[in-house]
């Protein structure tokens, strides 16, 4: 009795010190009381992350109803002081895997009922109904266990949005609540285990102003969770332990939460949990219970070393997925049953003394009991994957159709020019390798290919460069250039072409016009080394332009000609003699290869 009087006096004194006016009740400060956190993806545990993520594109939507008994108790001189005696909430959660390594999650709690005996405390009771603190979370997968071993490892960052109801004790004061976590898990056959470690950032404050009450401190804390769960069955069990290590003066706490889950169908799961709390940290209940359901991609994946959940009766599955089942209930497991969907005899390896495919072999002796085939082929049909009427066993190219006389392979060189069809630009016409398998062009049909025919439009003989015998060809076509028989002469130190050069230049114009396969011809002019280099380059450029203009006047399209003066930079003979200098003073006609031009090859 004496202690209760001291408690009342202490509360009254706190009210007097903290109130600015004489009021009978004090409102509790803003803070989030709820400690229940769901694992929205929930492939391993309902409340503890095990490093797992949903497969890319999968989703899960959960709805949970929960009750926490006495989540907020204060103790003064050995007597319990009840702030919240009971709290009923619902939690909606959704998880969606954007990729195999990124999962987005959202949890939205709602408070539906809050009870407590505050009649003698001087504090106003919290509101019974209100929105909790929604939490948005992103989880990133770092490692994934596979058949070779390893672990599931992921990290996540959660943010508690400051939109909850302060009057319902469902919102922290003054700041965005952040909660980074690191999670690791592993499959051990039909058992899955995991551990998570997280940090909760929240404002440090007191719930009451009574200095002698030590349990009402809240602030930053470490949150640790561990879980063990069964796998591979529609009915699964799990055991979770969630604890809090305070980073302020508040006391620590832990909850033991066993749970059960049942997969109703591939898209719906029901679950329930009932557990107890240890410790007096605000938000830790004496006991907690919850029930709920999840919709979406609710069937867990088959992990390394696990059996498939789909092998449970009533769930769709494949024979390969469940090798240990006996699909036709004939006493022979699927993995050893030659006829897994038709009841048979153990002595016949699961087959009956019947001929299902009607090919004359009973099923136990038939390697292909559902496809008619030849006895010589153990009852299987002759396979012909490419449908070329050559059986695969004698087909050298079983995936590419071809004639039987070519061993079932396609004809690789249709035109017999030594170049395979996939590299032959003209697979139906024989041609040399230098033309990528295409035949030589011969416009005048004189047997001299256009590429060396100086008279491409007039029949001639090869000895005369493809021109008729009575015509003297003044231009020879060589690889990459036109060689003029004779020189181009200019007035001394001038760019004017002398008339004596008109004849050979007329032949150059004729050849260019008759050979459209020459898209660009560079007119290159050169000088000897007498004089200044800059003057020589200007003179050679002017002479190249003069020749180009002459060829244009003879009908050559301007876009097919380019003038280039090189001056004295590219001699072909010595400049120490008059004959050498004469040879260096020259005009060349370079045929530009379009393919080399695209590849950036230098012009000669």
Coordinates of C-alpha atoms in Angstrom, one line a residue:
X1 CA 0.0 0.0 0.0
X2 CA 2.9 2.3 0.9
X3 CA 4.5 1.7 -2.5
X4 CA 1.3 2.4 -4.4
X5 CA 1.0 5.8 -2.6
X6 CA 4.7 6.6 -3.5
X7 CA 3.9 5.7 -7.2
X8 CA 0.9 8.0 -7.3
X9 CA 2.9 10.8 -5.7
X10 CA 5.7 10.4 -8.2
X11 CA 3.3 10.5 -11.1
X12 CA 1.6 13.5 -9.7
X13 CA 4.9 15.3 -9.3
X14 CA 5.9 14.5 -12.9
X15 CA 2.6 15.9 -14.1
X16 CA 3.2 19.1 -12.2
X17 CA 6.7 19.5 -13.6
X18 CA 5.8 18.8 -17.2
X19 CA 2.4 20.5 -17.5
X20 CA 2.0 24.1 -18.4
X21 CA -1.5 24.2 -17.1
X22 CA -3.4 22.3 -14.5
X23 CA -4.7 19.2 -16.3
X24 CA -5.7 15.8 -15.0
X25 CA -4.1 13.7 -17.7
X26 CA -0.8 13.7 -19.7
X27 CA -0.5 12.4 -23.2
X28 CA 2.3 9.9 -23.8
X29 CA 5.1 11.1 -26.2
X30 CA 5.3 9.9 -29.8
X31 CA 7.0 6.6 -30.4
X32 CA 6.4 3.3 -32.3
X33 CA 5.5 0.6 -29.9
X34 CA 5.1 -2.3 -32.4
X35 CA 8.1 -4.7 -32.7
X36 CA 6.5 -7.3 -34.9
X37 CA 8.3 -7.4 -38.3
X38 CA 7.3 -9.7 -41.1
X39 CA 9.5 -11.3 -43.8
X40 CA 7.3 -10.4 -46.8
X41 CA 8.9 -12.9 -49.2
X42 CA 8.7 -15.6 -46.6
X43 CA 10.2 -18.5 -48.6
X44 CA 12.2 -19.5 -45.5
X45 CA 10.7 -17.9 -42.4
X46 CA 7.7 -15.7 -41.7
X47 CA 9.5 -13.2 -39.6
X48 CA 13.3 -13.7 -40.1
X49 CA 15.2 -13.2 -43.3
X50 CA 17.4 -16.1 -44.4
X51 CA 19.2 -14.4 -47.2
X52 CA 16.6 -15.6 -49.8
X53 CA 14.9 -13.7 -52.6
X54 CA 11.8 -14.6 -54.6
X55 CA 12.5 -15.7 -58.2
X56 CA 12.5 -12.8 -60.7
X57 CA 8.9 -11.7 -61.5
X58 CA 7.3 -13.6 -58.5
X59 CA 5.2 -11.8 -55.9
X60 CA 3.6 -12.5 -52.5
X61 CA 0.8 -10.6 -50.7
X62 CA 0.2 -11.4 -47.0
X63 CA -2.4 -10.3 -44.5
X64 CA -1.8 -11.0 -40.8
X65 CA -4.0 -10.5 -37.7
X66 CA -1.9 -10.3 -34.5
X67 CA -2.4 -9.8 -30.8
X68 CA 0.3 -8.7 -28.2
X69 CA -0.5 -9.0 -24.5
X70 CA 1.0 -6.4 -22.2
X71 CA 3.5 -4.9 -24.7
X72 CA 4.2 -1.9 -22.5
X73 CA 4.8 -2.5 -18.7
X74 CA 6.8 -0.3 -16.3
X75 CA 8.0 -1.5 -13.0
X76 CA 8.4 0.7 -10.0
X77 CA 9.7 -0.6 -6.7
X78 CA 8.6 -4.2 -7.6
X79 CA 5.0 -3.3 -8.7
X80 CA 3.8 -3.6 -12.3
X81 CA 2.6 -0.4 -13.9
X82 CA 0.5 -1.1 -17.0
X83 CA 0.5 1.4 -19.9
X84 CA -0.8 -0.9 -22.7
X85 CA -2.4 -4.2 -21.5
X86 CA -3.4 -5.5 -24.9
X87 CA -2.9 -4.5 -28.6
X88 CA -4.6 -6.0 -31.7
X89 CA -3.2 -5.2 -35.1
X90 CA -3.3 -6.2 -38.7
X91 CA -0.3 -6.2 -41.0
X92 CA -0.5 -6.1 -44.8
X93 CA 2.8 -7.0 -46.6
X94 CA 3.8 -7.3 -50.2
X95 CA 7.0 -8.5 -51.8
X96 CA 8.0 -8.4 -55.5
X97 CA 11.2 -9.6 -57.1
X98 CA 12.2 -7.1 -59.8
X99 CA 15.2 -9.3 -60.8
X100 CA 16.9 -12.4 -59.3
X101 CA 19.0 -10.0 -57.2
X102 CA 16.6 -7.2 -56.2
X103 CA 13.4 -7.6 -54.2
X104 CA 11.1 -4.7 -53.1
X105 CA 8.8 -5.0 -50.1
X106 CA 6.2 -2.9 -48.2
X107 CA 4.6 -3.5 -44.8
X108 CA 1.6 -1.5 -43.6
X109 CA 0.4 -2.2 -39.9
X110 CA -2.9 -1.0 -38.6
X111 CA -3.9 -0.8 -34.9
X112 CA -7.4 -2.0 -34.2
X113 CA -7.6 -2.1 -30.4
X114 CA -5.5 -0.9 -27.5
X115 CA -6.4 -1.6 -23.9
X116 CA -4.8 -0.7 -20.5
X117 CA -5.6 0.3 -16.9
X118 CA -4.5 3.9 -16.7
X119 CA -7.2 5.2 -14.3
X120 CA -4.7 5.9 -11.4
X121 CA -1.7 6.9 -13.5
X122 CA -2.5 10.4 -14.6
X123 CA -1.8 9.5 -18.2
X124 CA -4.3 9.5 -21.1
X125 CA -4.9 6.2 -22.7
X126 CA -3.6 5.7 -26.3
X127 CA -6.2 5.8 -29.1
X128 CA -7.6 2.4 -29.9
X129 CA -7.5 2.7 -33.7
X130 CA -4.9 4.2 -36.1
X131 CA -2.4 3.6 -38.8
X132 CA 1.0 2.1 -37.8
X133 CA 4.4 3.0 -39.3
X134 CA 4.6 1.7 -42.9
X135 CA 8.0 0.3 -43.9
X136 CA 9.4 0.3 -47.4
X137 CA 12.3 -2.1 -47.9
X138 CA 14.7 -3.0 -50.7
X139 CA 16.6 -6.3 -50.5
X140 CA 19.7 -7.1 -52.6
X141 CA 20.9 -10.7 -53.1
X142 CA 24.7 -11.1 -52.8
X143 CA 25.2 -14.9 -52.9
X144 CA 22.9 -17.9 -53.7
X145 CA 23.4 -21.4 -52.6
X146 CA 23.5 -24.0 -55.4
X147 CA 24.1 -27.7 -55.7
X148 CA 27.9 -27.1 -55.3
X149 CA 27.3 -25.5 -51.9
X150 CA 27.6 -22.0 -50.5
X151 CA 25.0 -19.9 -48.7
X152 CA 22.2 -17.4 -49.4
X153 CA 23.4 -14.0 -48.5
X154 CA 21.6 -10.7 -48.9
X155 CA 21.4 -7.2 -47.4
X156 CA 18.4 -4.8 -47.2
X157 CA 17.6 -1.3 -46.2
X158 CA 14.2 -0.5 -44.6
X159 CA 12.8 2.9 -44.0
X160 CA 9.9 3.5 -41.6
X161 CA 7.7 6.3 -43.1
X162 CA 6.7 8.9 -40.5
X163 CA 3.0 8.8 -41.3
X164 CA 1.7 6.6 -38.5
X165 CA -0.8 7.6 -35.8
X166 CA 1.0 9.2 -32.9
X167 CA -2.1 8.9 -30.7
X168 CA -2.0 5.1 -31.1
X169 CA 1.7 4.8 -30.2
X170 CA 2.5 4.0 -33.8
X171 CA 4.9 6.6 -34.9
X172 CA 8.4 7.6 -33.8
X173 CA 9.1 11.3 -33.2
X174 CA 11.1 13.6 -35.4
X175 CA 12.9 11.4 -37.8
X176 CA 12.8 8.8 -40.6
X177 CA 13.3 5.4 -39.0
X178 CA 16.1 3.5 -40.8
X179 CA 16.8 -0.2 -40.4
X180 CA 19.6 -1.8 -42.5
X181 CA 20.0 -5.6 -42.2
X182 CA 22.4 -8.4 -43.2
X183 CA 20.9 -11.9 -43.7
X184 CA 22.5 -15.3 -44.3
X185 CA 20.9 -18.7 -44.7
X186 CA 21.6 -22.3 -45.8
X187 CA 19.7 -25.4 -46.8
X188 CA 20.4 -28.6 -44.9
X189 CA 18.3 -31.2 -46.7
X190 CA 14.8 -30.9 -45.2
X191 CA 15.9 -28.1 -42.8
X192 CA 16.6 -24.5 -43.6
X193 CA 18.4 -22.2 -41.1
X194 CA 19.1 -18.5 -41.2
X195 CA 20.4 -15.6 -39.2
X196 CA 19.8 -11.8 -39.6
X197 CA 21.5 -8.9 -37.9
X198 CA 20.1 -5.4 -38.2
X199 CA 20.4 -1.9 -36.8
X200 CA 17.3 0.2 -35.9
X201 CA 17.9 4.0 -35.8
X202 CA 15.3 5.8 -33.7
X203 CA 15.1 8.9 -31.6
X204 CA 16.3 8.5 -28.0
X205 CA 13.7 9.5 -25.5
X206 CA 11.8 8.6 -22.3
X207 CA 8.2 7.5 -22.2
X208 CA 7.5 9.1 -18.9
X209 CA 9.2 11.7 -16.8
X210 CA 9.5 9.6 -13.7
X211 CA 13.2 9.3 -13.1
X212 CA 12.9 6.2 -10.9
X213 CA 11.3 4.2 -13.8
X214 CA 14.2 2.8 -15.7
X215 CA 12.4 0.6 -18.2
X216 CA 10.9 3.5 -20.3
X217 CA 14.0 4.4 -22.2
X218 CA 13.9 3.9 -26.0
X219 CA 16.5 4.6 -28.7
X220 CA 18.9 3.0 -31.2
X221 CA 19.2 -0.8 -30.9
X222 CA 20.6 -3.9 -32.6
X223 CA 18.0 -6.4 -33.7
X224 CA 19.0 -10.1 -34.1
X225 CA 17.0 -12.9 -35.4
X226 CA 17.6 -16.6 -35.9
X227 CA 15.3 -19.2 -37.5
X228 CA 15.0 -22.9 -38.3
X229 CA 12.3 -24.1 -40.7
X230 CA 11.3 -27.4 -42.3
X231 CA 11.1 -27.7 -46.1
X232 CA 9.6 -29.9 -48.8
X233 CA 6.1 -30.4 -47.4
X234 CA 2.7 -28.7 -47.6
X235 CA 2.7 -28.6 -43.8
X236 CA 5.8 -26.8 -42.5
X237 CA 7.1 -25.8 -39.1
X238 CA 9.5 -23.1 -38.0
X239 CA 11.1 -21.8 -34.9
X240 CA 12.1 -18.2 -34.6
X241 CA 14.0 -16.2 -32.0
X242 CA 14.1 -12.4 -32.3
X243 CA 16.1 -10.3 -29.9
X244 CA 17.0 -6.7 -29.2
X245 CA 20.4 -5.5 -27.9
X246 CA 19.9 -1.9 -26.7
X247 CA 22.4 0.8 -27.5
X248 CA 20.9 3.1 -24.8
X249 CA 19.9 2.6 -21.2
X250 CA 16.8 0.6 -22.1
X251 CA 16.7 -3.1 -21.1
X252 CA 17.1 -5.9 -23.7
X253 CA 14.4 -8.2 -24.8
X254 CA 13.7 -11.3 -26.9
X255 CA 10.8 -13.3 -28.3
X256 CA 10.4 -17.0 -29.0
X257 CA 8.0 -17.5 -31.9
X258 CA 7.2 -21.0 -33.2
X259 CA 4.9 -21.2 -36.2
X260 CA 3.1 -23.5 -38.6
X261 CA 2.4 -23.1 -42.3
X262 CA 0.1 -25.0 -44.7
X263 CA 0.1 -24.6 -48.5
X264 CA -3.6 -24.8 -49.4
X265 CA -2.9 -24.7 -53.1
X266 CA 0.0 -23.4 -55.3
X267 CA -1.1 -19.8 -54.8
X268 CA -2.4 -19.6 -51.3
X269 CA -0.9 -20.4 -47.9
X270 CA -2.2 -20.1 -44.3
X271 CA 0.0 -19.8 -41.2
X272 CA -0.1 -19.1 -37.5
X273 CA 2.4 -18.3 -34.7
X274 CA 2.2 -18.3 -30.9
X275 CA 5.1 -17.2 -28.8
X276 CA 6.3 -15.6 -25.6
X277 CA 8.4 -12.5 -24.8
X278 CA 11.3 -12.1 -22.4
X279 CA 12.4 -8.7 -21.1
X280 CA 10.8 -5.4 -20.3
X281 CA 11.8 -3.3 -23.3
X282 CA 8.8 -1.3 -24.5
X283 CA 7.0 -3.2 -27.2
X284 CA 7.9 -6.7 -25.9
X285 CA 4.7 -8.6 -25.0
X286 CA 4.3 -11.3 -22.5
X287 CA 2.9 -13.4 -25.3
X288 CA 2.1 -12.8 -29.0
X289 CA -0.2 -14.7 -31.3
X290 CA -0.9 -14.2 -35.0
X291 CA -2.7 -15.8 -37.9
X292 CA -2.7 -15.0 -41.6
X293 CA -2.6 -16.0 -45.2
X294 CA -0.6 -15.2 -48.2
X295 CA -1.6 -15.1 -51.9
X296 CA 0.6 -15.1 -55.0
X297 CA 3.6 -17.3 -55.8
X298 CA 3.2 -19.1 -52.5
X299 CA 4.9 -22.4 -53.4
X300 CA 8.5 -22.3 -52.3
X301 CA 11.3 -23.2 -54.7
X302 CA 13.1 -26.5 -54.4
X303 CA 16.4 -25.7 -52.8
X304 CA 19.7 -27.7 -53.0
X305 CA 19.2 -31.0 -51.2
X306 CA 15.5 -30.4 -50.6
X307 CA 12.5 -32.4 -51.8
X308 CA 9.9 -30.5 -53.8
X309 CA 6.8 -29.2 -52.1
X310 CA 4.9 -30.2 -55.2
X311 CA 5.4 -33.8 -54.5
X312 CA 2.8 -33.6 -51.8
X313 CA -0.6 -35.2 -52.8
X314 CA -2.9 -32.8 -54.6
X315 CA -0.3 -30.5 -56.0
X316 CA 0.7 -30.5 -59.7
X317 CA 4.1 -31.8 -60.5
X318 CA 6.2 -33.6 -63.1
X319 CA 7.6 -37.2 -62.9
X320 CA 11.1 -35.9 -63.0
X321 CA 10.4 -33.5 -60.1
X322 CA 9.3 -36.3 -57.8
X323 CA 11.4 -39.4 -58.5
X324 CA 10.6 -41.0 -55.2
X325 CA 6.8 -41.0 -55.6
X326 CA 4.8 -43.9 -57.0
X327 CA 2.5 -42.1 -59.4
X328 CA 0.5 -45.1 -60.5
X329 CA 0.5 -46.8 -57.1
X330 CA 2.0 -50.1 -58.4
X331 CA 4.8 -50.4 -55.9
X332 CA 7.5 -49.1 -58.2
X333 CA 8.9 -45.6 -57.6
X334 CA 8.8 -43.1 -60.5
X335 CA 12.6 -43.2 -60.9
X336 CA 12.6 -47.0 -61.6
X337 CA 9.1 -47.3 -63.2
X338 CA 9.3 -48.0 -67.0
X339 CA 5.6 -47.2 -67.2
X340 CA 5.2 -44.5 -64.4
X341 CA 1.6 -43.5 -65.3
X342 CA 0.1 -47.0 -65.9
X343 CA -0.1 -49.6 -63.1
X344 CA 2.0 -52.7 -63.7
X345 CA 4.0 -55.4 -62.1
X346 CA 7.1 -55.1 -60.0
X347 CA 8.7 -57.9 -62.0
X348 CA 8.0 -55.9 -65.2
X349 CA 9.5 -52.8 -63.7
X350 CA 6.2 -51.1 -63.3
X351 CA 4.8 -52.2 -66.7
X352 CA 1.9 -54.6 -67.4
X353 CA 1.8 -57.4 -69.9
X354 CA 0.3 -55.2 -72.5
X355 CA 1.4 -53.5 -75.7
X356 CA 0.4 -49.9 -75.2
X357 CA 1.7 -48.6 -78.5
X358 CA 0.7 -51.7 -80.5
X359 CA 4.1 -52.3 -82.1
X360 CA 4.2 -56.0 -81.1
X361 CA 6.5 -55.7 -78.1
X362 CA 5.0 -55.7 -74.6
X363 CA 5.7 -52.6 -72.5
X364 CA 8.3 -54.2 -70.2
X365 CA 10.5 -55.1 -73.3
X366 CA 9.7 -51.9 -75.2
X367 CA 12.2 -49.1 -74.7
X368 CA 9.6 -46.7 -76.0
X369 CA 6.3 -48.2 -74.7
X370 CA 4.2 -45.2 -75.8
X371 CA 5.6 -44.9 -79.4
X372 CA 5.3 -47.6 -82.0
X373 CA 8.7 -48.7 -83.3
X374 CA 10.7 -51.5 -84.7
X375 CA 11.6 -54.6 -82.8
X376 CA 15.2 -54.3 -84.1
X377 CA 15.3 -50.9 -82.5
X378 CA 13.9 -52.1 -79.1
X379 CA 10.5 -50.9 -80.0
X380 CA 11.5 -47.3 -80.6
X381 CA 10.9 -45.6 -83.9
X382 CA 13.8 -44.5 -86.1
X383 CA 14.5 -41.0 -85.1
X384 CA 14.8 -38.4 -87.8
X385 CA 15.2 -35.0 -86.1
X386 CA 15.8 -33.0 -89.3
X387 CA 13.0 -34.8 -91.3
X388 CA 15.3 -35.6 -94.2
X389 CA 14.2 -39.3 -94.4
X390 CA 17.7 -40.3 -93.2
X391 CA 17.5 -42.0 -89.7
X392 CA 19.6 -40.2 -87.0
X393 CA 21.7 -43.3 -86.5
X394 CA 23.1 -43.1 -90.0
X395 CA 22.7 -39.3 -90.4
X396 CA 26.0 -37.5 -90.2
X397 CA 24.1 -34.2 -89.8
X398 CA 21.1 -35.2 -87.6
X399 CA 20.0 -31.6 -87.1
X400 CA 20.5 -30.3 -90.7
X401 CA 18.4 -31.8 -93.5
X402 CA 20.3 -33.2 -96.5
X403 CA 20.0 -35.8 -99.2
X404 CA 20.7 -39.5 -98.4
X405 CA 23.6 -39.6 -101.0
X406 CA 25.3 -36.9 -98.9
X407 CA 24.9 -39.0 -95.6
X408 CA 22.0 -36.8 -94.6
X409 CA 24.1 -33.6 -94.6
X410 CA 23.1 -30.5 -96.6
X411 CA 25.1 -29.7 -99.8
X412 CA 27.7 -27.3 -98.6
X413 CA 29.0 -26.1 -102.0
X414 CA 26.1 -25.9 -104.5
X415 CA 28.1 -24.4 -107.3
X416 CA 31.2 -26.6 -106.8
X417 CA 33.5 -23.6 -106.8
X418 CA 35.4 -24.7 -103.6
X419 CA 33.7 -22.1 -101.4
X420 CA 31.1 -23.3 -98.8
X421 CA 27.6 -21.9 -99.2
X422 CA 27.7 -20.0 -95.9
X423 CA 30.7 -18.0 -97.2
X424 CA 29.8 -17.9 -100.9
X425 CA 28.1 -14.6 -101.9
X426 CA 26.9 -16.3 -105.0
X427 CA 26.2 -19.9 -103.9
X428 CA 24.5 -20.9 -107.1
X429 CA 27.2 -19.5 -109.5
X430 CA 30.8 -20.5 -109.5
X431 CA 33.3 -17.8 -108.9
X432 CA 36.9 -17.4 -107.7
X433 CA 37.8 -16.9 -104.0
X434 CA 39.0 -13.3 -104.6
X435 CA 35.4 -12.4 -105.6
X436 CA 33.9 -14.3 -102.6
X437 CA 32.5 -17.0 -104.9
X438 CA 30.8 -14.8 -107.4
X439 CA 31.6 -15.1 -111.2
X440 CA 33.8 -12.6 -113.0
X441 CA 31.9 -9.8 -114.7
X442 CA 32.5 -9.7 -118.5
X443 CA 30.2 -7.1 -120.1
X444 CA 31.4 -7.7 -123.7
X445 CA 31.6 -11.5 -123.4
X446 CA 35.1 -11.7 -124.8
X447 CA 36.5 -13.9 -122.1
X448 CA 38.4 -11.0 -120.5
X449 CA 37.0 -10.1 -117.0
X450 CA 36.0 -6.5 -116.6
X451 CA 38.5 -6.0 -113.8
X452 CA 41.3 -6.2 -116.4
X453 CA 39.5 -5.3 -119.6
X454 CA 40.5 -1.8 -120.8
X455 CA 37.6 -2.0 -123.4
X456 CA 34.9 -3.4 -121.2
X457 CA 32.1 -2.6 -123.8
X458 CA 34.0 -3.8 -126.9
X459 CA 35.0 -7.4 -127.5
X460 CA 38.7 -7.9 -127.8
X461 CA 41.6 -10.2 -126.9
X462 CA 43.5 -10.7 -123.6
X463 CA 46.8 -10.0 -125.3
X464 CA 45.6 -6.4 -126.1
X465 CA 44.2 -5.8 -122.6
X466 CA 40.7 -6.9 -123.7
X467 CA 40.6 -4.4 -126.7
X468 CA 40.2 -5.3 -130.4
X469 CA 43.4 -6.0 -132.3
X470 CA 43.2 -2.9 -134.4
X471 CA 42.9 -0.6 -131.3
X472 CA 46.0 0.5 -129.3
X473 CA 45.0 0.5 -125.6
X474 CA 46.6 3.4 -123.8
X475 CA 45.5 2.4 -120.3
X476 CA 46.1 -0.9 -118.5
X477 CA 44.0 -1.9 -115.5
X478 CA 46.1 -3.3 -112.6
X479 CA 45.0 -4.1 -109.1
X480 CA 44.3 -0.8 -107.3
X481 CA 45.4 1.5 -110.1
X482 CA 45.2 2.6 -113.8
X483 CA 48.5 2.6 -115.6
X484 CA 48.6 5.1 -118.5
X485 CA 51.0 4.3 -121.4
X486 CA 52.7 7.6 -121.6
X487 CA 52.9 10.6 -119.3
X488 CA 50.8 13.6 -118.6
X489 CA 52.8 16.7 -119.6
X490 CA 52.3 20.2 -118.3
X491 CA 53.7 23.6 -119.2
X492 CA 56.9 24.1 -117.2
X493 CA 56.1 25.3 -113.6
X494 CA 52.5 25.6 -114.6
X495 CA 49.3 23.5 -114.1
X496 CA 48.2 23.6 -117.8
X497 CA 47.9 20.2 -119.4
X498 CA 49.7 20.0 -122.8
X499 CA 47.6 18.8 -125.8
X500 CA 50.0 15.9 -126.3
X501 CA 48.5 14.3 -123.2
X502 CA 44.9 14.6 -124.3
X503 CA 44.9 11.2 -126.0
X504 CA 46.1 9.1 -123.0
X505 CA 43.7 11.1 -120.7
X506 CA 40.8 10.4 -123.0
X507 CA 41.5 6.6 -122.5
X508 CA 41.6 7.1 -118.8
X509 CA 38.2 8.8 -119.0
X510 CA 36.9 6.0 -121.2
X511 CA 38.0 3.2 -118.8
X512 CA 36.6 4.9 -115.7
X513 CA 33.2 5.4 -117.4
X514 CA 33.1 1.8 -118.6
X515 CA 33.9 0.4 -115.1
X516 CA 31.2 1.5 -112.6
X517 CA 32.8 -0.9 -110.1
X518 CA 35.4 1.8 -109.6
X519 CA 33.5 4.2 -107.4
X520 CA 36.4 6.5 -106.7
X521 CA 39.7 7.3 -108.5
X522 CA 42.3 9.5 -106.9
X523 CA 44.3 11.6 -109.4
X524 CA 47.7 11.9 -107.6
X525 CA 50.3 14.5 -108.9
X526 CA 54.0 14.4 -107.9
X527 CA 57.0 16.7 -108.5
X528 CA 60.7 16.4 -108.1
X529 CA 62.6 18.0 -105.2
X530 CA 63.7 21.2 -106.9
X531 CA 62.2 24.3 -105.3
X532 CA 60.5 24.7 -102.0
X533 CA 58.4 21.8 -100.6
X534 CA 55.4 24.0 -100.0
X535 CA 55.5 25.4 -103.6
X536 CA 55.9 21.9 -104.9
X537 CA 52.8 20.7 -103.0
X538 CA 50.7 23.7 -104.3
X539 CA 51.9 23.1 -107.9
X540 CA 51.1 19.3 -107.7
X541 CA 47.7 20.0 -106.2
X542 CA 46.9 22.4 -109.1
X543 CA 48.1 19.9 -111.7
X544 CA 46.0 17.1 -110.1
X545 CA 43.0 19.5 -110.2
X546 CA 43.7 20.3 -113.8
X547 CA 43.7 16.6 -114.8
X548 CA 40.5 16.0 -112.8
X549 CA 38.7 18.8 -114.5
X550 CA 39.8 17.5 -117.9
X551 CA 38.4 14.0 -117.1
X552 CA 35.2 15.6 -115.9
X553 CA 34.9 17.5 -119.2
X554 CA 35.1 14.0 -120.9
X555 CA 32.1 12.8 -119.1
X556 CA 33.5 11.3 -115.9
X557 CA 31.1 12.1 -112.9
X558 CA 32.8 14.5 -110.6
X559 CA 32.0 12.5 -107.5
X560 CA 34.1 9.6 -108.8
X561 CA 37.2 11.7 -109.0
X562 CA 39.4 13.2 -106.3
X563 CA 42.5 15.3 -106.8
X564 CA 45.5 15.0 -104.5
X565 CA 48.9 16.8 -104.8
X566 CA 51.8 15.1 -103.0
X567 CA 54.6 17.5 -104.1
X568 CA 58.0 15.9 -103.6
X569 CA 57.0 13.7 -100.7
X570 CA 56.7 10.4 -102.6
X571 CA 59.5 9.9 -105.0
X572 CA 59.9 6.7 -107.0
X573 CA 63.4 7.4 -108.2
X574 CA 66.5 9.4 -107.2
X575 CA 66.4 13.2 -107.6
X576 CA 70.1 13.3 -108.1
X577 CA 69.8 12.7 -111.9
X578 CA 67.7 14.3 -114.6
X579 CA 66.2 10.9 -115.6
X580 CA 65.3 10.2 -111.9
X581 CA 63.7 13.7 -111.6
X582 CA 61.8 13.1 -114.8
X583 CA 60.4 9.8 -113.4
X584 CA 59.4 11.5 -110.1
X585 CA 57.4 14.1 -112.1
X586 CA 54.3 12.0 -112.7
X587 CA 50.5 11.7 -112.5
X588 CA 49.0 8.5 -111.1
X589 CA 45.5 7.2 -111.0
X590 CA 44.7 5.2 -107.8
X591 CA 41.5 3.1 -107.7
X592 CA 40.1 3.2 -104.1
X593 CA 38.8 -0.1 -102.8
X594 CA 35.5 0.7 -101.0
X595 CA 36.1 -2.0 -98.4
X596 CA 39.6 -0.8 -97.6
X597 CA 38.2 2.8 -97.4
X598 CA 35.6 1.7 -94.8
X599 CA 38.3 -0.2 -92.8
X600 CA 40.5 2.9 -92.7
X601 CA 43.3 1.5 -94.8
X602 CA 45.7 4.2 -96.1
X603 CA 45.6 5.1 -99.8
X604 CA 48.6 4.4 -101.9

